[in-house]
Amino acid sequence: MAITAADIKSALAGNLRGIMSHQKMMPPNRKLRAAESDQKRLKPSSVLLLLYAEKEELFACLIKRPSTMKYHAGQVAFPGGRIEQNETAIETALRETYEEIGIEPAAIEILGALSELFVDVSGFLIRPFVGWLRETPTFNINKAEVERTILFPLMKFRGNLEETELETVSGKLKVPCFHFDGEIVWGATAMILSEFYDAIEDGLTRE
């Protein structure tokens, strides 16, 4: 059965699992909540889980960050960044998506939001939004911020978790992940995807 934008919108309007979902893909020895001592280093930010359907298959538009980036260099991520002054979280997600991969905000329908996520190693406090494109996207990549786009076939990876050993800023870690197209999807990106999968599963069950 093909999953529609209406299905996703309905699923996101339900009760999200939050930390319960995030824990499934959380790297070891990481905090899920910001402590009082973390408040000064928090970087409020937002990202966009951008979806489209092709031949009844659901895809997410992921990006690979260049190795020159200050934070999360070389990692697979969602378009997004820090929230600027006088800007809402949704406005940030749409602006960053346009700046990074060239998708016009007017082409995107926001279906809802996922739970806020704290990234311990960098201090980012991420608000993920889910957007929908009615057509297969044509990208205009900002090479300073994006090495390449990755069109991730979402439902092929639902429940298909693996583990791999990675060299991270915290040393060598065995982390839960998804392998796709020669890349490893892990960390905050995988944790956000985990909650999306759970939301869809819960939404379909309610129906």
PDB file of C-alpha atoms in Angstrom:
ATOM      1  CA  MET A   1       0.000   0.000   0.000  1.00  0.00           C
ATOM      2  CA  ALA A   2       1.357   3.410  -0.993  1.00  0.00           C
ATOM      3  CA  ILE A   3       1.704   5.908   1.856  1.00  0.00           C
ATOM      4  CA  THR A   4       0.238   9.303   0.990  1.00  0.00           C
ATOM      5  CA  ALA A   5       0.859  12.828   2.245  1.00  0.00           C
ATOM      6  CA  ALA A   6      -2.506  12.631   4.017  1.00  0.00           C
ATOM      7  CA  ASP A   7      -1.406   9.430   5.805  1.00  0.00           C
ATOM      8  CA  ILE A   8       1.780  11.113   7.005  1.00  0.00           C
ATOM      9  CA  LYS A   9      -0.005  14.287   8.114  1.00  0.00           C
ATOM     10  CA  SER A  10      -2.458  12.213  10.135  1.00  0.00           C
ATOM     11  CA  ALA A  11       0.342  10.132  11.675  1.00  0.00           C
ATOM     12  CA  LEU A  12       2.290  13.224  12.764  1.00  0.00           C
ATOM     13  CA  ALA A  13      -0.827  14.652  14.414  1.00  0.00           C
ATOM     14  CA  GLY A  14      -0.912  11.663  16.781  1.00  0.00           C
ATOM     15  CA  ASN A  15       1.126  11.060  19.924  1.00  0.00           C
ATOM     16  CA  LEU A  16       4.805  10.816  18.985  1.00  0.00           C
ATOM     17  CA  ARG A  17       7.138   8.432  20.791  1.00  0.00           C
ATOM     18  CA  GLY A  18      10.010  10.923  21.133  1.00  0.00           C
ATOM     19  CA  ILE A  19      12.813   9.543  23.274  1.00  0.00           C
ATOM     20  CA  MET A  20      11.486   5.977  22.969  1.00  0.00           C
ATOM     21  CA  SER A  21      12.064   6.194  19.210  1.00  0.00           C
ATOM     22  CA  HIS A  22      15.357   8.070  19.476  1.00  0.00           C
ATOM     23  CA  GLN A  23      16.877   5.474  21.819  1.00  0.00           C
ATOM     24  CA  LYS A  24      16.732   2.777  19.140  1.00  0.00           C
ATOM     25  CA  MET A  25      19.302   4.618  17.007  1.00  0.00           C
ATOM     26  CA  MET A  26      21.209   6.532  19.683  1.00  0.00           C
ATOM     27  CA  PRO A  27      25.013   6.165  19.718  1.00  0.00           C
ATOM     28  CA  PRO A  28      26.381   4.880  23.046  1.00  0.00           C
ATOM     29  CA  ASN A  29      27.204   7.248  25.906  1.00  0.00           C
ATOM     30  CA  ARG A  30      25.100  10.123  24.568  1.00  0.00           C
ATOM     31  CA  LYS A  31      22.548  12.226  26.428  1.00  0.00           C
ATOM     32  CA  LEU A  32      18.990  12.446  25.128  1.00  0.00           C
ATOM     33  CA  ARG A  33      18.092  15.552  27.116  1.00  0.00           C
ATOM     34  CA  ALA A  34      20.013  18.769  27.675  1.00  0.00           C
ATOM     35  CA  ALA A  35      21.010  19.225  31.314  1.00  0.00           C
ATOM     36  CA  GLU A  36      21.029  22.554  33.146  1.00  0.00           C
ATOM     37  CA  SER A  37      24.780  22.737  32.522  1.00  0.00           C
ATOM     38  CA  ASP A  38      24.173  22.455  28.746  1.00  0.00           C
ATOM     39  CA  GLN A  39      21.924  25.521  28.463  1.00  0.00           C
ATOM     40  CA  LYS A  40      24.665  28.001  27.554  1.00  0.00           C
ATOM     41  CA  ARG A  41      25.939  25.884  24.666  1.00  0.00           C
ATOM     42  CA  LEU A  42      22.573  25.064  23.109  1.00  0.00           C
ATOM     43  CA  LYS A  43      22.232  25.951  19.424  1.00  0.00           C
ATOM     44  CA  PRO A  44      18.516  25.997  18.498  1.00  0.00           C
ATOM     45  CA  SER A  45      18.156  24.660  14.961  1.00  0.00           C
ATOM     46  CA  SER A  46      15.705  22.978  12.642  1.00  0.00           C
ATOM     47  CA  VAL A  47      15.878  20.479   9.798  1.00  0.00           C
ATOM     48  CA  LEU A  48      13.535  19.289   7.076  1.00  0.00           C
ATOM     49  CA  LEU A  49      12.736  15.661   6.367  1.00  0.00           C
ATOM     50  CA  LEU A  50      11.701  16.309   2.768  1.00  0.00           C
ATOM     51  CA  LEU A  51       9.606  13.580   1.139  1.00  0.00           C
ATOM     52  CA  TYR A  52       8.288  12.782  -2.293  1.00  0.00           C
ATOM     53  CA  ALA A  53       6.680   9.769  -3.941  1.00  0.00           C
ATOM     54  CA  GLU A  54       7.711   8.114  -7.189  1.00  0.00           C
ATOM     55  CA  LYS A  55       5.936   5.037  -8.572  1.00  0.00           C
ATOM     56  CA  GLU A  56       4.241   4.605  -5.178  1.00  0.00           C
ATOM     57  CA  GLU A  57       7.598   4.505  -3.370  1.00  0.00           C
ATOM     58  CA  LEU A  58       8.388   7.056  -0.664  1.00  0.00           C
ATOM     59  CA  PHE A  59      11.769   8.825  -0.744  1.00  0.00           C
ATOM     60  CA  ALA A  60      13.542  11.172   1.674  1.00  0.00           C
ATOM     61  CA  CYS A  61      15.947  13.820   0.386  1.00  0.00           C
ATOM     62  CA  LEU A  62      19.107  13.455   2.478  1.00  0.00           C
ATOM     63  CA  ILE A  63      22.384  15.292   2.012  1.00  0.00           C
ATOM     64  CA  LYS A  64      26.019  14.481   2.661  1.00  0.00           C
ATOM     65  CA  ARG A  65      27.941  17.247   4.385  1.00  0.00           C
ATOM     66  CA  PRO A  66      31.404  18.150   3.020  1.00  0.00           C
ATOM     67  CA  SER A  67      34.425  17.076   5.061  1.00  0.00           C
ATOM     68  CA  THR A  68      35.269  20.778   5.519  1.00  0.00           C
ATOM     69  CA  MET A  69      32.220  21.527   7.699  1.00  0.00           C
ATOM     70  CA  LYS A  70      32.790  22.623  11.315  1.00  0.00           C
ATOM     71  CA  TYR A  71      30.079  20.350  12.719  1.00  0.00           C
ATOM     72  CA  HIS A  72      29.226  16.793  11.632  1.00  0.00           C
ATOM     73  CA  ALA A  73      31.660  16.889   8.700  1.00  0.00           C
ATOM     74  CA  GLY A  74      31.187  14.145   6.116  1.00  0.00           C
ATOM     75  CA  GLN A  75      27.967  12.900   7.699  1.00  0.00           C
ATOM     76  CA  VAL A  76      24.607  12.189   6.096  1.00  0.00           C
ATOM     77  CA  ALA A  77      22.038  14.720   7.289  1.00  0.00           C
ATOM     78  CA  PHE A  78      18.823  16.565   6.526  1.00  0.00           C
ATOM     79  CA  PRO A  79      18.869  20.081   5.086  1.00  0.00           C
ATOM     80  CA  GLY A  80      18.778  22.535   7.975  1.00  0.00           C
ATOM     81  CA  GLY A  81      20.723  24.788  10.294  1.00  0.00           C
ATOM     82  CA  ARG A  82      20.660  27.239  13.193  1.00  0.00           C
ATOM     83  CA  ILE A  83      17.580  29.339  13.808  1.00  0.00           C
ATOM     84  CA  GLU A  84      18.341  33.002  13.198  1.00  0.00           C
ATOM     85  CA  GLN A  85      16.975  35.925  15.194  1.00  0.00           C
ATOM     86  CA  ASN A  86      13.375  36.871  14.276  1.00  0.00           C
ATOM     87  CA  GLU A  87      12.929  33.572  12.411  1.00  0.00           C
ATOM     88  CA  THR A  88      10.620  30.674  13.268  1.00  0.00           C
ATOM     89  CA  ALA A  89      11.856  27.092  13.259  1.00  0.00           C
ATOM     90  CA  ILE A  90       9.773  26.305  10.160  1.00  0.00           C
ATOM     91  CA  GLU A  91      11.163  29.359   8.355  1.00  0.00           C
ATOM     92  CA  THR A  92      14.689  28.171   9.154  1.00  0.00           C
ATOM     93  CA  ALA A  93      14.050  24.679   7.812  1.00  0.00           C
ATOM     94  CA  LEU A  94      12.584  26.042   4.567  1.00  0.00           C
ATOM     95  CA  ARG A  95      15.285  28.698   4.141  1.00  0.00           C
ATOM     96  CA  GLU A  96      18.114  26.249   4.734  1.00  0.00           C
ATOM     97  CA  THR A  97      16.554  23.733   2.335  1.00  0.00           C
ATOM     98  CA  TYR A  98      16.436  26.397  -0.370  1.00  0.00           C
ATOM     99  CA  GLU A  99      19.986  27.598   0.353  1.00  0.00           C
ATOM    100  CA  GLU A 100      21.455  24.093   0.459  1.00  0.00           C
ATOM    101  CA  ILE A 101      19.617  22.155  -2.258  1.00  0.00           C
ATOM    102  CA  GLY A 102      17.634  24.784  -4.163  1.00  0.00           C
ATOM    103  CA  ILE A 103      14.068  23.663  -3.419  1.00  0.00           C
ATOM    104  CA  GLU A 104      11.713  26.661  -3.291  1.00  0.00           C
ATOM    105  CA  PRO A 105       9.703  26.990  -0.048  1.00  0.00           C
ATOM    106  CA  ALA A 106       6.521  27.467  -2.090  1.00  0.00           C
ATOM    107  CA  ALA A 107       6.959  23.947  -3.523  1.00  0.00           C
ATOM    108  CA  ILE A 108       6.945  22.339  -0.067  1.00  0.00           C
ATOM    109  CA  GLU A 109       3.894  21.422   1.990  1.00  0.00           C
ATOM    110  CA  ILE A 110       4.698  21.114   5.694  1.00  0.00           C
ATOM    111  CA  LEU A 111       2.925  17.998   6.988  1.00  0.00           C
ATOM    112  CA  GLY A 112       3.913  18.313  10.629  1.00  0.00           C
ATOM    113  CA  ALA A 113       6.788  18.080  13.065  1.00  0.00           C
ATOM    114  CA  LEU A 114       8.676  15.400  14.960  1.00  0.00           C
ATOM    115  CA  SER A 115      10.014  15.611  18.515  1.00  0.00           C
ATOM    116  CA  GLU A 116      12.829  17.942  19.451  1.00  0.00           C
ATOM    117  CA  LEU A 117      16.226  16.248  19.637  1.00  0.00           C
ATOM    118  CA  PHE A 118      19.334  17.255  21.601  1.00  0.00           C
ATOM    119  CA  VAL A 119      22.704  16.442  20.008  1.00  0.00           C
ATOM    120  CA  ASP A 120      25.115  16.146  22.904  1.00  0.00           C
ATOM    121  CA  VAL A 121      28.411  16.333  21.000  1.00  0.00           C
ATOM    122  CA  SER A 122      27.658  19.621  19.195  1.00  0.00           C
ATOM    123  CA  GLY A 123      25.016  21.229  21.394  1.00  0.00           C
ATOM    124  CA  PHE A 124      22.416  21.461  18.631  1.00  0.00           C
ATOM    125  CA  LEU A 125      18.794  21.386  19.779  1.00  0.00           C
ATOM    126  CA  ILE A 126      17.010  20.221  16.637  1.00  0.00           C
ATOM    127  CA  ARG A 127      13.374  20.723  15.689  1.00  0.00           C
ATOM    128  CA  PRO A 128      12.599  18.361  12.769  1.00  0.00           C
ATOM    129  CA  PHE A 129       9.803  19.160  10.318  1.00  0.00           C
ATOM    130  CA  VAL A 130       8.371  16.893   7.643  1.00  0.00           C
ATOM    131  CA  GLY A 131       7.738  18.377   4.204  1.00  0.00           C
ATOM    132  CA  TRP A 132       6.131  17.035   1.036  1.00  0.00           C
ATOM    133  CA  LEU A 133       6.977  17.639  -2.618  1.00  0.00           C
ATOM    134  CA  ARG A 134       4.330  16.860  -5.207  1.00  0.00           C
ATOM    135  CA  GLU A 135       6.947  16.210  -7.896  1.00  0.00           C
ATOM    136  CA  THR A 136      10.342  14.527  -8.141  1.00  0.00           C
ATOM    137  CA  PRO A 137      12.818  17.227  -7.066  1.00  0.00           C
ATOM    138  CA  THR A 138      15.414  18.929  -9.224  1.00  0.00           C
ATOM    139  CA  PHE A 139      18.296  20.048  -7.024  1.00  0.00           C
ATOM    140  CA  ASN A 140      20.566  23.070  -7.201  1.00  0.00           C
ATOM    141  CA  ILE A 141      23.265  22.123  -4.706  1.00  0.00           C
ATOM    142  CA  ASN A 142      25.304  24.617  -2.693  1.00  0.00           C
ATOM    143  CA  LYS A 143      28.683  22.874  -2.798  1.00  0.00           C
ATOM    144  CA  ALA A 144      29.956  24.829   0.200  1.00  0.00           C
ATOM    145  CA  GLU A 145      27.405  23.048   2.401  1.00  0.00           C
ATOM    146  CA  VAL A 146      26.416  19.914   0.485  1.00  0.00           C
ATOM    147  CA  GLU A 147      28.672  17.342  -1.149  1.00  0.00           C
ATOM    148  CA  ARG A 148      25.767  15.465  -2.725  1.00  0.00           C
ATOM    149  CA  THR A 149      22.111  14.555  -2.313  1.00  0.00           C
ATOM    150  CA  ILE A 150      20.960  11.056  -1.385  1.00  0.00           C
ATOM    151  CA  LEU A 151      17.474   9.891  -2.325  1.00  0.00           C
ATOM    152  CA  PHE A 152      16.720   7.450   0.477  1.00  0.00           C
ATOM    153  CA  PRO A 153      13.943   4.857  -0.148  1.00  0.00           C
ATOM    154  CA  LEU A 154      12.324   5.177   3.256  1.00  0.00           C
ATOM    155  CA  MET A 155      10.082   2.172   3.610  1.00  0.00           C
ATOM    156  CA  LYS A 156      12.737  -0.317   2.469  1.00  0.00           C
ATOM    157  CA  PHE A 157      14.597   0.465   5.678  1.00  0.00           C
ATOM    158  CA  ARG A 158      11.725   0.374   8.160  1.00  0.00           C
ATOM    159  CA  GLY A 159      12.846  -2.026  10.893  1.00  0.00           C
ATOM    160  CA  ASN A 160      16.047  -2.813   8.977  1.00  0.00           C
ATOM    161  CA  LEU A 161      18.650  -1.726  11.539  1.00  0.00           C
ATOM    162  CA  GLU A 162      22.341  -2.591  11.463  1.00  0.00           C
ATOM    163  CA  GLU A 163      25.392  -1.808  13.560  1.00  0.00           C
ATOM    164  CA  THR A 164      28.771  -0.583  12.425  1.00  0.00           C
ATOM    165  CA  GLU A 165      31.980   0.649  14.035  1.00  0.00           C
ATOM    166  CA  LEU A 166      32.863   4.271  13.322  1.00  0.00           C
ATOM    167  CA  GLU A 167      35.625   6.693  14.245  1.00  0.00           C
ATOM    168  CA  THR A 168      33.821   9.642  15.876  1.00  0.00           C
ATOM    169  CA  VAL A 169      34.729  12.780  17.832  1.00  0.00           C
ATOM    170  CA  SER A 170      34.230  10.604  20.924  1.00  0.00           C
ATOM    171  CA  GLY A 171      36.571   7.893  19.619  1.00  0.00           C
ATOM    172  CA  LYS A 172      35.707   4.556  18.031  1.00  0.00           C
ATOM    173  CA  LEU A 173      32.069   3.595  18.623  1.00  0.00           C
ATOM    174  CA  LYS A 174      29.739   0.802  17.554  1.00  0.00           C
ATOM    175  CA  VAL A 175      26.595   2.609  16.433  1.00  0.00           C
ATOM    176  CA  PRO A 176      23.149   1.597  15.133  1.00  0.00           C
ATOM    177  CA  CYS A 177      22.719   2.740  11.542  1.00  0.00           C
ATOM    178  CA  PHE A 178      21.256   2.285   8.074  1.00  0.00           C
ATOM    179  CA  HIS A 179      23.582   1.451   5.162  1.00  0.00           C
ATOM    180  CA  PHE A 180      22.593   2.897   1.797  1.00  0.00           C
ATOM    181  CA  ASP A 181      24.297   3.993  -1.429  1.00  0.00           C
ATOM    182  CA  GLY A 182      27.765   3.584   0.053  1.00  0.00           C
ATOM    183  CA  GLU A 183      26.898   5.812   3.023  1.00  0.00           C
ATOM    184  CA  ILE A 184      26.187   5.239   6.707  1.00  0.00           C
ATOM    185  CA  VAL A 185      23.104   6.970   8.088  1.00  0.00           C
ATOM    186  CA  TRP A 186      23.548   7.266  11.856  1.00  0.00           C
ATOM    187  CA  GLY A 187      23.382   9.658  14.808  1.00  0.00           C
ATOM    188  CA  ALA A 188      20.742  12.394  14.865  1.00  0.00           C
ATOM    189  CA  THR A 189      19.631  11.661  11.290  1.00  0.00           C
ATOM    190  CA  ALA A 190      18.928   8.008  12.094  1.00  0.00           C
ATOM    191  CA  MET A 191      17.236   8.964  15.380  1.00  0.00           C
ATOM    192  CA  ILE A 192      14.860  11.321  13.552  1.00  0.00           C
ATOM    193  CA  LEU A 193      14.123   8.653  10.944  1.00  0.00           C
ATOM    194  CA  SER A 194      13.418   6.196  13.762  1.00  0.00           C
ATOM    195  CA  GLU A 195      10.680   8.423  15.153  1.00  0.00           C
ATOM    196  CA  PHE A 196       9.258   8.986  11.673  1.00  0.00           C
ATOM    197  CA  TYR A 197       9.016   5.221  11.152  1.00  0.00           C
ATOM    198  CA  ASP A 198       7.295   4.775  14.515  1.00  0.00           C
ATOM    199  CA  ALA A 199       4.854   7.602  13.764  1.00  0.00           C
ATOM    200  CA  ILE A 200       3.907   6.013  10.432  1.00  0.00           C
ATOM    201  CA  GLU A 201       3.510   2.586  12.042  1.00  0.00           C
ATOM    202  CA  ASP A 202       1.329   4.009  14.814  1.00  0.00           C
ATOM    203  CA  GLY A 203      -0.715   5.998  12.301  1.00  0.00           C
ATOM    204  CA  LEU A 204      -1.379   3.002  10.077  1.00  0.00           C
ATOM    205  CA  THR A 205      -2.305   0.912  13.129  1.00  0.00           C
ATOM    206  CA  ARG A 206      -4.866   3.525  14.216  1.00  0.00           C
ATOM    207  CA  GLU A 207      -6.499   3.267  10.819  1.00  0.00           C
TER     208      GLU A 207
END
